[in-house]
Amino acid sequence: MDRTPYGQPSDRIDSLREQFPVLAEWAYLNAGTDGPLPAVATQAAAEELEHQSRTGRTSAHFEHRHELADALRSSYSELLGCVPAELALTTCTSEGISLVVQGLGLGPGDEILTSDQEHPGLLGAIQAARDLCGAQVRLAALGDLPAAVGPNTKLLACSHVSWVSGELAPNTLAAVADSVPILLDGAQGVGAIEVDVRALGCHAYSGAGQKWLCGPDGLGMLYVSGELQERLAVVRRGYGNFEAATEGLDAHVHPDARRFDCFGLSAEAIACALAALGVLEDAGWQDVHRRALQLADTLVERLAKCGRVVAPRGESTLVSFSSVDPAAERVRLAERGIVLRDIPNQPLLRASVGAWNNEQDLDRLIDGLGAGQ
Ligand SMILES: Cc1ncc(COP(=O)(O)O)c(C=O)c1O
């Protein structure tokens, strides 16, 4: 997928920044919430809608939607290191997570093991399994999860990259993959760092299109291994995931991961997502990942020099650091054109560093932090 041999940064990585209008004005360090949108992506969405308004939405429109969906499935599966038959298109990370947790049909006596730094997108699905179905929940530190698997653990669900600190799931997860299904929340993983679902040893990986892939809101992906596909109940069925919808109540869902597809993805959203992926692919994924990680490391050094304590993190693109009053400081920084987020209930601000950022964005952040003191 990467057109640049490793070790030789493409020229395009240097001009990547120019593709994102928001960066002309803002030091935008918030891809962990929503990535910056490239100009060609908004244009692709507008052109798609304009075409629909001129030609109407006939059967050709529905065929076109299917073609776009196939193209997106193929691009997303390349990014995760799986095949299209293992990838469902969803609206967001949280939706994919819910499909897996619900589909396992866990109940009394079944334990879900998760970490103590999970996002509501994962916690919500676990809460529903506990409150509606009687499953038990146990927490452990992210790094301790493999060792914490017990005889009643029927699902291990955690972040690939923690949204709080940028810590990574332990690379020993794969060692327990034979004894328990592993679901990774990849909201802060895919697009930000290299992902290989096979090397991670997970059975399901749910990711977002609107964050590190710079796509529109309303698109995401869910990898489900062939083995887990067999075990998961398909809890929603309809025109969108039947193989032949003409068979009424006897219709079958698709034989592969398309059975978990969301029903109503729009052509304009998919066209927008594909155009955004094209921008990142052209820059070269290895360069995109490497540059973001290098910039994040530079930010860590600079924060330390100005007395901020950086939360323990892994090789990720998130940098969370100490702030006495994070919400107020976030607002103060936004007034100076610097966009990042605070972490609720923690004395932390979080910068999301992408390959589209540059040293000047970091300068602005460091200056902005100093100005408030
Ligand atoms: C770790 C993590 N999981 C889940 C989510 C929710 O993502 P989505 O809006 O794609 O459902 C987020 C969003 O920030 C996140 O950081």
mmCIF file with all atom_site columns, C-alpha atoms in Angstrom, residues 39-236:
data_model
loop_
_atom_site.group_PDB
_atom_site.id
_atom_site.type_symbol
_atom_site.label_atom_id
_atom_site.label_alt_id
_atom_site.label_comp_id
_atom_site.label_asym_id
_atom_site.label_entity_id
_atom_site.label_seq_id
_atom_site.pdbx_PDB_ins_code
_atom_site.Cartn_x
_atom_site.Cartn_y
_atom_site.Cartn_z
_atom_site.occupancy
_atom_site.B_iso_or_equiv
_atom_site.pdbx_formal_charge
_atom_site.auth_seq_id
_atom_site.auth_comp_id
_atom_site.auth_asym_id
_atom_site.auth_atom_id
_atom_site.pdbx_PDB_model_num
ATOM 1   C CA . ALA A 1 39  ? -9.980  19.935  1.023   1.00 0.00 ? 39  ALA A CA 1
ATOM 2   C CA . VAL A 1 40  ? -10.302 17.163  -1.585  1.00 0.00 ? 40  VAL A CA 1
ATOM 3   C CA . ALA A 1 41  ? -12.473 15.166  0.815   1.00 0.00 ? 41  ALA A CA 1
ATOM 4   C CA . THR A 1 42  ? -15.027 17.937  1.326   1.00 0.00 ? 42  THR A CA 1
ATOM 5   C CA . GLN A 1 43  ? -14.973 18.493  -2.424  1.00 0.00 ? 43  GLN A CA 1
ATOM 6   C CA . ALA A 1 44  ? -15.643 14.801  -3.103  1.00 0.00 ? 44  ALA A CA 1
ATOM 7   C CA . ALA A 1 45  ? -18.641 14.868  -0.747  1.00 0.00 ? 45  ALA A CA 1
ATOM 8   C CA . ALA A 1 46  ? -20.008 18.022  -2.376  1.00 0.00 ? 46  ALA A CA 1
ATOM 9   C CA . GLU A 1 47  ? -19.579 16.595  -5.880  1.00 0.00 ? 47  GLU A CA 1
ATOM 10  C CA . GLU A 1 48  ? -21.297 13.382  -4.882  1.00 0.00 ? 48  GLU A CA 1
ATOM 11  C CA . LEU A 1 49  ? -24.322 15.249  -3.514  1.00 0.00 ? 49  LEU A CA 1
ATOM 12  C CA . GLU A 1 50  ? -24.414 17.585  -6.466  1.00 0.00 ? 50  GLU A CA 1
ATOM 13  C CA . HIS A 1 51  ? -24.491 14.583  -8.824  1.00 0.00 ? 51  HIS A CA 1
ATOM 14  C CA . GLN A 1 52  ? -27.379 13.095  -6.872  1.00 0.00 ? 52  GLN A CA 1
ATOM 15  C CA . SER A 1 53  ? -29.306 16.359  -7.024  1.00 0.00 ? 53  SER A CA 1
ATOM 16  C CA . ARG A 1 54  ? -28.860 16.531  -10.813 1.00 0.00 ? 54  ARG A CA 1
ATOM 17  C CA . THR A 1 55  ? -29.458 12.900  -11.741 1.00 0.00 ? 55  THR A CA 1
ATOM 18  C CA . GLY A 1 56  ? -31.820 11.742  -8.999  1.00 0.00 ? 56  GLY A CA 1
ATOM 19  C CA . ARG A 1 57  ? -31.370 8.638   -6.917  1.00 0.00 ? 57  ARG A CA 1
ATOM 20  C CA . THR A 1 58  ? -32.229 5.697   -9.110  1.00 0.00 ? 58  THR A CA 1
ATOM 21  C CA . SER A 1 59  ? -31.024 2.106   -9.108  1.00 0.00 ? 59  SER A CA 1
ATOM 22  C CA . ALA A 1 60  ? -27.731 3.377   -10.564 1.00 0.00 ? 60  ALA A CA 1
ATOM 23  C CA . HIS A 1 61  ? -27.301 5.412   -7.392  1.00 0.00 ? 61  HIS A CA 1
ATOM 24  C CA . PHE A 1 62  ? -27.729 2.306   -5.234  1.00 0.00 ? 62  PHE A CA 1
ATOM 25  C CA . GLU A 1 63  ? -25.259 0.360   -7.357  1.00 0.00 ? 63  GLU A CA 1
ATOM 26  C CA . HIS A 1 64  ? -22.816 3.231   -7.053  1.00 0.00 ? 64  HIS A CA 1
ATOM 27  C CA . ARG A 1 65  ? -23.258 3.196   -3.261  1.00 0.00 ? 65  ARG A CA 1
ATOM 28  C CA . HIS A 1 66  ? -22.370 -0.489  -3.243  1.00 0.00 ? 66  HIS A CA 1
ATOM 29  C CA . GLU A 1 67  ? -19.277 0.116   -5.353  1.00 0.00 ? 67  GLU A CA 1
ATOM 30  C CA . LEU A 1 68  ? -18.131 2.877   -3.046  1.00 0.00 ? 68  LEU A CA 1
ATOM 31  C CA . ALA A 1 69  ? -18.744 0.649   -0.017  1.00 0.00 ? 69  ALA A CA 1
ATOM 32  C CA . ASP A 1 70  ? -16.665 -2.139  -1.604  1.00 0.00 ? 70  ASP A CA 1
ATOM 33  C CA . ALA A 1 71  ? -13.820 0.303   -2.243  1.00 0.00 ? 71  ALA A CA 1
ATOM 34  C CA . LEU A 1 72  ? -13.913 1.568   1.327   1.00 0.00 ? 72  LEU A CA 1
ATOM 35  C CA . ARG A 1 73  ? -14.045 -1.962  2.747   1.00 0.00 ? 73  ARG A CA 1
ATOM 36  C CA . SER A 1 74  ? -11.024 -2.850  0.722   1.00 0.00 ? 74  SER A CA 1
ATOM 37  C CA . SER A 1 75  ? -9.062  0.256   1.846   1.00 0.00 ? 75  SER A CA 1
ATOM 38  C CA . TYR A 1 76  ? -9.960  -0.188  5.508   1.00 0.00 ? 76  TYR A CA 1
ATOM 39  C CA . SER A 1 77  ? -9.073  -3.882  5.442   1.00 0.00 ? 77  SER A CA 1
ATOM 40  C CA . GLU A 1 78  ? -5.640  -3.115  3.978   1.00 0.00 ? 78  GLU A CA 1
ATOM 41  C CA . LEU A 1 79  ? -5.080  -0.695  6.838   1.00 0.00 ? 79  LEU A CA 1
ATOM 42  C CA . LEU A 1 80  ? -5.894  -3.334  9.436   1.00 0.00 ? 80  LEU A CA 1
ATOM 43  C CA . GLY A 1 81  ? -3.986  -6.134  7.719   1.00 0.00 ? 81  GLY A CA 1
ATOM 44  C CA . CYS A 1 82  ? -7.073  -8.285  7.120   1.00 0.00 ? 82  CYS A CA 1
ATOM 45  C CA . VAL A 1 83  ? -9.122  -9.286  4.076   1.00 0.00 ? 83  VAL A CA 1
ATOM 46  C CA . PRO A 1 84  ? -12.366 -7.534  3.022   1.00 0.00 ? 84  PRO A CA 1
ATOM 47  C CA . ALA A 1 85  ? -14.427 -10.595 4.016   1.00 0.00 ? 85  ALA A CA 1
ATOM 48  C CA . GLU A 1 86  ? -13.368 -9.929  7.630   1.00 0.00 ? 86  GLU A CA 1
ATOM 49  C CA . LEU A 1 87  ? -14.358 -6.268  7.640   1.00 0.00 ? 87  LEU A CA 1
ATOM 50  C CA . ALA A 1 88  ? -17.743 -4.660  8.313   1.00 0.00 ? 88  ALA A CA 1
ATOM 51  C CA . LEU A 1 89  ? -18.479 -1.007  7.640   1.00 0.00 ? 89  LEU A CA 1
ATOM 52  C CA . THR A 1 90  ? -19.926 0.781   10.638  1.00 0.00 ? 90  THR A CA 1
ATOM 53  C CA . THR A 1 91  ? -20.736 4.359   11.619  1.00 0.00 ? 91  THR A CA 1
ATOM 54  C CA . CYS A 1 92  ? -18.136 4.643   14.399  1.00 0.00 ? 92  CYS A CA 1
ATOM 55  C CA . THR A 1 93  ? -15.945 2.733   16.843  1.00 0.00 ? 93  THR A CA 1
ATOM 56  C CA . SER A 1 94  ? -18.632 2.484   19.530  1.00 0.00 ? 94  SER A CA 1
ATOM 57  C CA . GLU A 1 95  ? -21.084 0.840   17.167  1.00 0.00 ? 95  GLU A CA 1
ATOM 58  C CA . GLY A 1 96  ? -18.626 -1.910  16.190  1.00 0.00 ? 96  GLY A CA 1
ATOM 59  C CA . ILE A 1 97  ? -17.822 -2.555  19.844  1.00 0.00 ? 97  ILE A CA 1
ATOM 60  C CA . SER A 1 98  ? -21.526 -2.905  20.687  1.00 0.00 ? 98  SER A CA 1
ATOM 61  C CA . LEU A 1 99  ? -22.068 -5.379  17.865  1.00 0.00 ? 99  LEU A CA 1
ATOM 62  C CA . VAL A 1 100 ? -19.373 -7.648  19.256  1.00 0.00 ? 100 VAL A CA 1
ATOM 63  C CA . VAL A 1 101 ? -20.301 -7.388  22.933  1.00 0.00 ? 101 VAL A CA 1
ATOM 64  C CA . GLN A 1 102 ? -24.012 -7.873  22.227  1.00 0.00 ? 102 GLN A CA 1
ATOM 65  C CA . GLY A 1 103 ? -23.382 -10.586 19.655  1.00 0.00 ? 103 GLY A CA 1
ATOM 66  C CA . LEU A 1 104 ? -21.531 -12.759 22.189  1.00 0.00 ? 104 LEU A CA 1
ATOM 67  C CA . GLY A 1 105 ? -24.745 -13.035 24.206  1.00 0.00 ? 105 GLY A CA 1
ATOM 68  C CA . LEU A 1 106 ? -22.961 -13.018 27.578  1.00 0.00 ? 106 LEU A CA 1
ATOM 69  C CA . GLY A 1 107 ? -25.018 -13.522 30.716  1.00 0.00 ? 107 GLY A CA 1
ATOM 70  C CA . PRO A 1 108 ? -24.806 -14.498 34.403  1.00 0.00 ? 108 PRO A CA 1
ATOM 71  C CA . GLY A 1 109 ? -21.554 -16.296 35.206  1.00 0.00 ? 109 GLY A CA 1
ATOM 72  C CA . ASP A 1 110 ? -19.787 -14.811 32.186  1.00 0.00 ? 110 ASP A CA 1
ATOM 73  C CA . GLU A 1 111 ? -17.071 -12.275 32.923  1.00 0.00 ? 111 GLU A CA 1
ATOM 74  C CA . ILE A 1 112 ? -15.908 -9.385  30.765  1.00 0.00 ? 112 ILE A CA 1
ATOM 75  C CA . LEU A 1 113 ? -12.376 -8.321  31.587  1.00 0.00 ? 113 LEU A CA 1
ATOM 76  C CA . THR A 1 114 ? -11.434 -4.756  30.738  1.00 0.00 ? 114 THR A CA 1
ATOM 77  C CA . SER A 1 115 ? -8.998  -2.049  31.803  1.00 0.00 ? 115 SER A CA 1
ATOM 78  C CA . ASP A 1 116 ? -9.349  0.880   34.178  1.00 0.00 ? 116 ASP A CA 1
ATOM 79  C CA . GLN A 1 117 ? -8.766  3.475   31.460  1.00 0.00 ? 117 GLN A CA 1
ATOM 80  C CA . GLU A 1 118 ? -11.449 2.780   28.890  1.00 0.00 ? 118 GLU A CA 1
ATOM 81  C CA . HIS A 1 119 ? -13.556 5.211   26.907  1.00 0.00 ? 119 HIS A CA 1
ATOM 82  C CA . PRO A 1 120 ? -17.369 5.420   27.268  1.00 0.00 ? 120 PRO A CA 1
ATOM 83  C CA . GLY A 1 121 ? -17.505 3.977   23.735  1.00 0.00 ? 121 GLY A CA 1
ATOM 84  C CA . LEU A 1 122 ? -16.364 0.644   25.189  1.00 0.00 ? 122 LEU A CA 1
ATOM 85  C CA . LEU A 1 123 ? -17.749 1.029   28.698  1.00 0.00 ? 123 LEU A CA 1
ATOM 86  C CA . GLY A 1 124 ? -21.280 1.613   27.363  1.00 0.00 ? 124 GLY A CA 1
ATOM 87  C CA . ALA A 1 125 ? -21.380 -1.757  25.627  1.00 0.00 ? 125 ALA A CA 1
ATOM 88  C CA . ILE A 1 126 ? -19.998 -3.492  28.724  1.00 0.00 ? 126 ILE A CA 1
ATOM 89  C CA . GLN A 1 127 ? -22.481 -1.704  30.950  1.00 0.00 ? 127 GLN A CA 1
ATOM 90  C CA . ALA A 1 128 ? -25.351 -2.888  28.719  1.00 0.00 ? 128 ALA A CA 1
ATOM 91  C CA . ALA A 1 129 ? -24.100 -6.506  28.914  1.00 0.00 ? 129 ALA A CA 1
ATOM 92  C CA . ARG A 1 130 ? -23.974 -6.186  32.711  1.00 0.00 ? 130 ARG A CA 1
ATOM 93  C CA . ASP A 1 131 ? -27.239 -4.324  33.293  1.00 0.00 ? 131 ASP A CA 1
ATOM 94  C CA . LEU A 1 132 ? -29.416 -5.915  30.616  1.00 0.00 ? 132 LEU A CA 1
ATOM 95  C CA . CYS A 1 133 ? -27.989 -9.436  30.497  1.00 0.00 ? 133 CYS A CA 1
ATOM 96  C CA . GLY A 1 134 ? -26.333 -10.051 33.881  1.00 0.00 ? 134 GLY A CA 1
ATOM 97  C CA . ALA A 1 135 ? -22.705 -10.393 32.743  1.00 0.00 ? 135 ALA A CA 1
ATOM 98  C CA . GLN A 1 136 ? -19.988 -9.692  35.317  1.00 0.00 ? 136 GLN A CA 1
ATOM 99  C CA . VAL A 1 137 ? -17.289 -7.101  34.794  1.00 0.00 ? 137 VAL A CA 1
ATOM 100 C CA . ARG A 1 138 ? -13.752 -7.065  36.201  1.00 0.00 ? 138 ARG A CA 1
ATOM 101 C CA . LEU A 1 139 ? -11.135 -4.335  35.775  1.00 0.00 ? 139 LEU A CA 1
ATOM 102 C CA . ALA A 1 140 ? -7.342  -4.568  35.698  1.00 0.00 ? 140 ALA A CA 1
ATOM 103 C CA . ALA A 1 141 ? -4.554  -2.237  34.627  1.00 0.00 ? 141 ALA A CA 1
ATOM 104 C CA . LEU A 1 142 ? -4.131  -2.239  30.835  1.00 0.00 ? 142 LEU A CA 1
ATOM 105 C CA . GLY A 1 143 ? -0.662  -3.819  31.025  1.00 0.00 ? 143 GLY A CA 1
ATOM 106 C CA . ASP A 1 144 ? -1.872  -6.547  33.416  1.00 0.00 ? 144 ASP A CA 1
ATOM 107 C CA . LEU A 1 145 ? -4.827  -7.770  31.361  1.00 0.00 ? 145 LEU A CA 1
ATOM 108 C CA . PRO A 1 146 ? -3.340  -10.964 29.879  1.00 0.00 ? 146 PRO A CA 1
ATOM 109 C CA . ALA A 1 147 ? -2.315  -12.211 33.329  1.00 0.00 ? 147 ALA A CA 1
ATOM 110 C CA . ALA A 1 148 ? -5.733  -11.282 34.743  1.00 0.00 ? 148 ALA A CA 1
ATOM 111 C CA . VAL A 1 149 ? -7.710  -13.626 32.455  1.00 0.00 ? 149 VAL A CA 1
ATOM 112 C CA . GLY A 1 150 ? -9.580  -16.051 34.699  1.00 0.00 ? 150 GLY A CA 1
ATOM 113 C CA . PRO A 1 151 ? -11.654 -19.218 34.266  1.00 0.00 ? 151 PRO A CA 1
ATOM 114 C CA . ASN A 1 152 ? -14.896 -17.260 33.808  1.00 0.00 ? 152 ASN A CA 1
ATOM 115 C CA . THR A 1 153 ? -13.512 -14.627 31.442  1.00 0.00 ? 153 THR A CA 1
ATOM 116 C CA . LYS A 1 154 ? -15.550 -14.833 28.233  1.00 0.00 ? 154 LYS A CA 1
ATOM 117 C CA . LEU A 1 155 ? -14.337 -11.578 26.686  1.00 0.00 ? 155 LEU A CA 1
ATOM 118 C CA . LEU A 1 156 ? -11.236 -9.444  27.070  1.00 0.00 ? 156 LEU A CA 1
ATOM 119 C CA . ALA A 1 157 ? -12.069 -5.962  25.769  1.00 0.00 ? 157 ALA A CA 1
ATOM 120 C CA . CYS A 1 158 ? -9.699  -3.000  25.926  1.00 0.00 ? 158 CYS A CA 1
ATOM 121 C CA . SER A 1 159 ? -8.098  -0.150  24.028  1.00 0.00 ? 159 SER A CA 1
ATOM 122 C CA . HIS A 1 160 ? -5.402  -0.698  21.462  1.00 0.00 ? 160 HIS A CA 1
ATOM 123 C CA . VAL A 1 161 ? -4.218  2.805   22.403  1.00 0.00 ? 161 VAL A CA 1
ATOM 124 C CA . SER A 1 162 ? -5.557  4.376   25.579  1.00 0.00 ? 162 SER A CA 1
ATOM 125 C CA . TRP A 1 163 ? -7.449  7.635   24.972  1.00 0.00 ? 163 TRP A CA 1
ATOM 126 C CA . VAL A 1 164 ? -6.328  8.873   28.404  1.00 0.00 ? 164 VAL A CA 1
ATOM 127 C CA . SER A 1 165 ? -2.561  8.460   28.196  1.00 0.00 ? 165 SER A CA 1
ATOM 128 C CA . GLY A 1 166 ? -1.593  7.044   24.810  1.00 0.00 ? 166 GLY A CA 1
ATOM 129 C CA . GLU A 1 167 ? -0.489  3.812   26.501  1.00 0.00 ? 167 GLU A CA 1
ATOM 130 C CA . LEU A 1 168 ? -0.615  0.715   24.260  1.00 0.00 ? 168 LEU A CA 1
ATOM 131 C CA . ALA A 1 169 ? -2.307  -2.603  24.935  1.00 0.00 ? 169 ALA A CA 1
ATOM 132 C CA . PRO A 1 170 ? 0.402   -5.082  26.030  1.00 0.00 ? 170 PRO A CA 1
ATOM 133 C CA . ASN A 1 171 ? 2.011   -7.057  23.247  1.00 0.00 ? 171 ASN A CA 1
ATOM 134 C CA . THR A 1 172 ? 1.449   -10.200 25.298  1.00 0.00 ? 172 THR A CA 1
ATOM 135 C CA . LEU A 1 173 ? -2.280  -10.121 24.499  1.00 0.00 ? 173 LEU A CA 1
ATOM 136 C CA . ALA A 1 174 ? -1.792  -12.613 21.690  1.00 0.00 ? 174 ALA A CA 1
ATOM 137 C CA . ALA A 1 175 ? -0.607  -15.169 24.253  1.00 0.00 ? 175 ALA A CA 1
ATOM 138 C CA . VAL A 1 176 ? -4.155  -15.492 25.649  1.00 0.00 ? 176 VAL A CA 1
ATOM 139 C CA . ALA A 1 177 ? -5.937  -15.354 22.283  1.00 0.00 ? 177 ALA A CA 1
ATOM 140 C CA . ASP A 1 178 ? -6.558  -19.111 22.324  1.00 0.00 ? 178 ASP A CA 1
ATOM 141 C CA . SER A 1 179 ? -8.368  -18.997 25.639  1.00 0.00 ? 179 SER A CA 1
ATOM 142 C CA . VAL A 1 180 ? -10.590 -15.902 25.295  1.00 0.00 ? 180 VAL A CA 1
ATOM 143 C CA . PRO A 1 181 ? -11.983 -13.681 22.515  1.00 0.00 ? 181 PRO A CA 1
ATOM 144 C CA . ILE A 1 182 ? -10.130 -10.364 22.399  1.00 0.00 ? 182 ILE A CA 1
ATOM 145 C CA . LEU A 1 183 ? -11.867 -7.180  21.286  1.00 0.00 ? 183 LEU A CA 1
ATOM 146 C CA . LEU A 1 184 ? -9.701  -4.112  20.734  1.00 0.00 ? 184 LEU A CA 1
ATOM 147 C CA . ASP A 1 185 ? -11.035 -0.568  20.736  1.00 0.00 ? 185 ASP A CA 1
ATOM 148 C CA . GLY A 1 186 ? -8.961  0.914   17.922  1.00 0.00 ? 186 GLY A CA 1
ATOM 149 C CA . ALA A 1 187 ? -10.342 4.464   17.961  1.00 0.00 ? 187 ALA A CA 1
ATOM 150 C CA . GLN A 1 188 ? -6.870  5.856   18.722  1.00 0.00 ? 188 GLN A CA 1
ATOM 151 C CA . GLY A 1 189 ? -5.046  3.157   16.789  1.00 0.00 ? 189 GLY A CA 1
ATOM 152 C CA . VAL A 1 190 ? -5.974  2.841   13.125  1.00 0.00 ? 190 VAL A CA 1
ATOM 153 C CA . GLY A 1 191 ? -4.492  5.669   11.056  1.00 0.00 ? 191 GLY A CA 1
ATOM 154 C CA . ALA A 1 192 ? -2.381  6.885   13.981  1.00 0.00 ? 192 ALA A CA 1
ATOM 155 C CA . ILE A 1 193 ? -0.023  3.926   14.185  1.00 0.00 ? 193 ILE A CA 1
ATOM 156 C CA . GLU A 1 194 ? 0.499   0.820   12.124  1.00 0.00 ? 194 GLU A CA 1
ATOM 157 C CA . VAL A 1 195 ? -2.108  -1.842  12.825  1.00 0.00 ? 195 VAL A CA 1
ATOM 158 C CA . ASP A 1 196 ? -1.854  -5.544  12.077  1.00 0.00 ? 196 ASP A CA 1
ATOM 159 C CA . VAL A 1 197 ? -4.764  -7.413  13.562  1.00 0.00 ? 197 VAL A CA 1
ATOM 160 C CA . ARG A 1 198 ? -3.044  -10.767 13.144  1.00 0.00 ? 198 ARG A CA 1
ATOM 161 C CA . ALA A 1 199 ? 0.092   -9.675  14.994  1.00 0.00 ? 199 ALA A CA 1
ATOM 162 C CA . LEU A 1 200 ? -2.065  -8.128  17.729  1.00 0.00 ? 200 LEU A CA 1
ATOM 163 C CA . GLY A 1 201 ? -3.787  -11.486 18.140  1.00 0.00 ? 201 GLY A CA 1
ATOM 164 C CA . CYS A 1 202 ? -7.235  -9.915  18.482  1.00 0.00 ? 202 CYS A CA 1
ATOM 165 C CA . HIS A 1 203 ? -10.480 -11.468 17.242  1.00 0.00 ? 203 HIS A CA 1
ATOM 166 C CA . ALA A 1 204 ? -12.194 -8.118  16.710  1.00 0.00 ? 204 ALA A CA 1
ATOM 167 C CA . TYR A 1 205 ? -10.910 -4.593  16.170  1.00 0.00 ? 205 TYR A CA 1
ATOM 168 C CA . SER A 1 206 ? -13.228 -1.618  15.993  1.00 0.00 ? 206 SER A CA 1
ATOM 169 C CA . GLY A 1 207 ? -11.985 1.683   14.567  1.00 0.00 ? 207 GLY A CA 1
ATOM 170 C CA . ALA A 1 208 ? -13.064 5.152   13.524  1.00 0.00 ? 208 ALA A CA 1
ATOM 171 C CA . GLY A 1 209 ? -12.969 6.830   10.132  1.00 0.00 ? 209 GLY A CA 1
ATOM 172 C CA . GLN A 1 210 ? -13.330 10.367  11.439  1.00 0.00 ? 210 GLN A CA 1
ATOM 173 C CA . LYS A 1 211 ? -10.247 10.526  13.666  1.00 0.00 ? 211 LYS A CA 1
ATOM 174 C CA . TRP A 1 212 ? -6.802  9.540   12.375  1.00 0.00 ? 212 TRP A CA 1
ATOM 175 C CA . LEU A 1 213 ? -8.129  8.719   8.908   1.00 0.00 ? 213 LEU A CA 1
ATOM 176 C CA . CYS A 1 214 ? -9.379  12.293  8.486   1.00 0.00 ? 214 CYS A CA 1
ATOM 177 C CA . GLY A 1 215 ? -12.770 11.206  7.098   1.00 0.00 ? 215 GLY A CA 1
ATOM 178 C CA . PRO A 1 216 ? -16.256 12.527  7.792   1.00 0.00 ? 216 PRO A CA 1
ATOM 179 C CA . ASP A 1 217 ? -18.236 11.776  10.936  1.00 0.00 ? 217 ASP A CA 1
ATOM 180 C CA . GLY A 1 218 ? -20.369 8.660   10.530  1.00 0.00 ? 218 GLY A CA 1
ATOM 181 C CA . LEU A 1 219 ? -17.965 6.010   9.204   1.00 0.00 ? 219 LEU A CA 1
ATOM 182 C CA . GLY A 1 220 ? -16.013 3.324   10.968  1.00 0.00 ? 220 GLY A CA 1
ATOM 183 C CA . MET A 1 221 ? -14.831 -0.234  10.599  1.00 0.00 ? 221 MET A CA 1
ATOM 184 C CA . LEU A 1 222 ? -15.088 -3.521  12.437  1.00 0.00 ? 222 LEU A CA 1
ATOM 185 C CA . TYR A 1 223 ? -12.691 -6.388  11.845  1.00 0.00 ? 223 TYR A CA 1
ATOM 186 C CA . VAL A 1 224 ? -14.095 -9.756  12.917  1.00 0.00 ? 224 VAL A CA 1
ATOM 187 C CA . SER A 1 225 ? -11.975 -12.884 12.477  1.00 0.00 ? 225 SER A CA 1
ATOM 188 C CA . GLY A 1 226 ? -13.579 -15.799 10.657  1.00 0.00 ? 226 GLY A CA 1
ATOM 189 C CA . GLU A 1 227 ? -13.609 -17.771 13.904  1.00 0.00 ? 227 GLU A CA 1
ATOM 190 C CA . LEU A 1 228 ? -15.450 -15.057 15.819  1.00 0.00 ? 228 LEU A CA 1
ATOM 191 C CA . GLN A 1 229 ? -17.885 -14.467 12.940  1.00 0.00 ? 229 GLN A CA 1
ATOM 192 C CA . GLU A 1 230 ? -19.117 -18.036 13.528  1.00 0.00 ? 230 GLU A CA 1
ATOM 193 C CA . ARG A 1 231 ? -19.766 -17.311 17.191  1.00 0.00 ? 231 ARG A CA 1
ATOM 194 C CA . LEU A 1 232 ? -21.367 -13.865 17.029  1.00 0.00 ? 232 LEU A CA 1
ATOM 195 C CA . ALA A 1 233 ? -25.129 -13.542 16.789  1.00 0.00 ? 233 ALA A CA 1
ATOM 196 C CA . VAL A 1 234 ? -26.185 -11.046 14.149  1.00 0.00 ? 234 VAL A CA 1
ATOM 197 C CA . VAL A 1 235 ? -28.329 -8.843  16.353  1.00 0.00 ? 235 VAL A CA 1
ATOM 198 C CA . ARG A 1 236 ? -29.650 -6.589  13.613  1.00 0.00 ? 236 ARG A CA 1
#
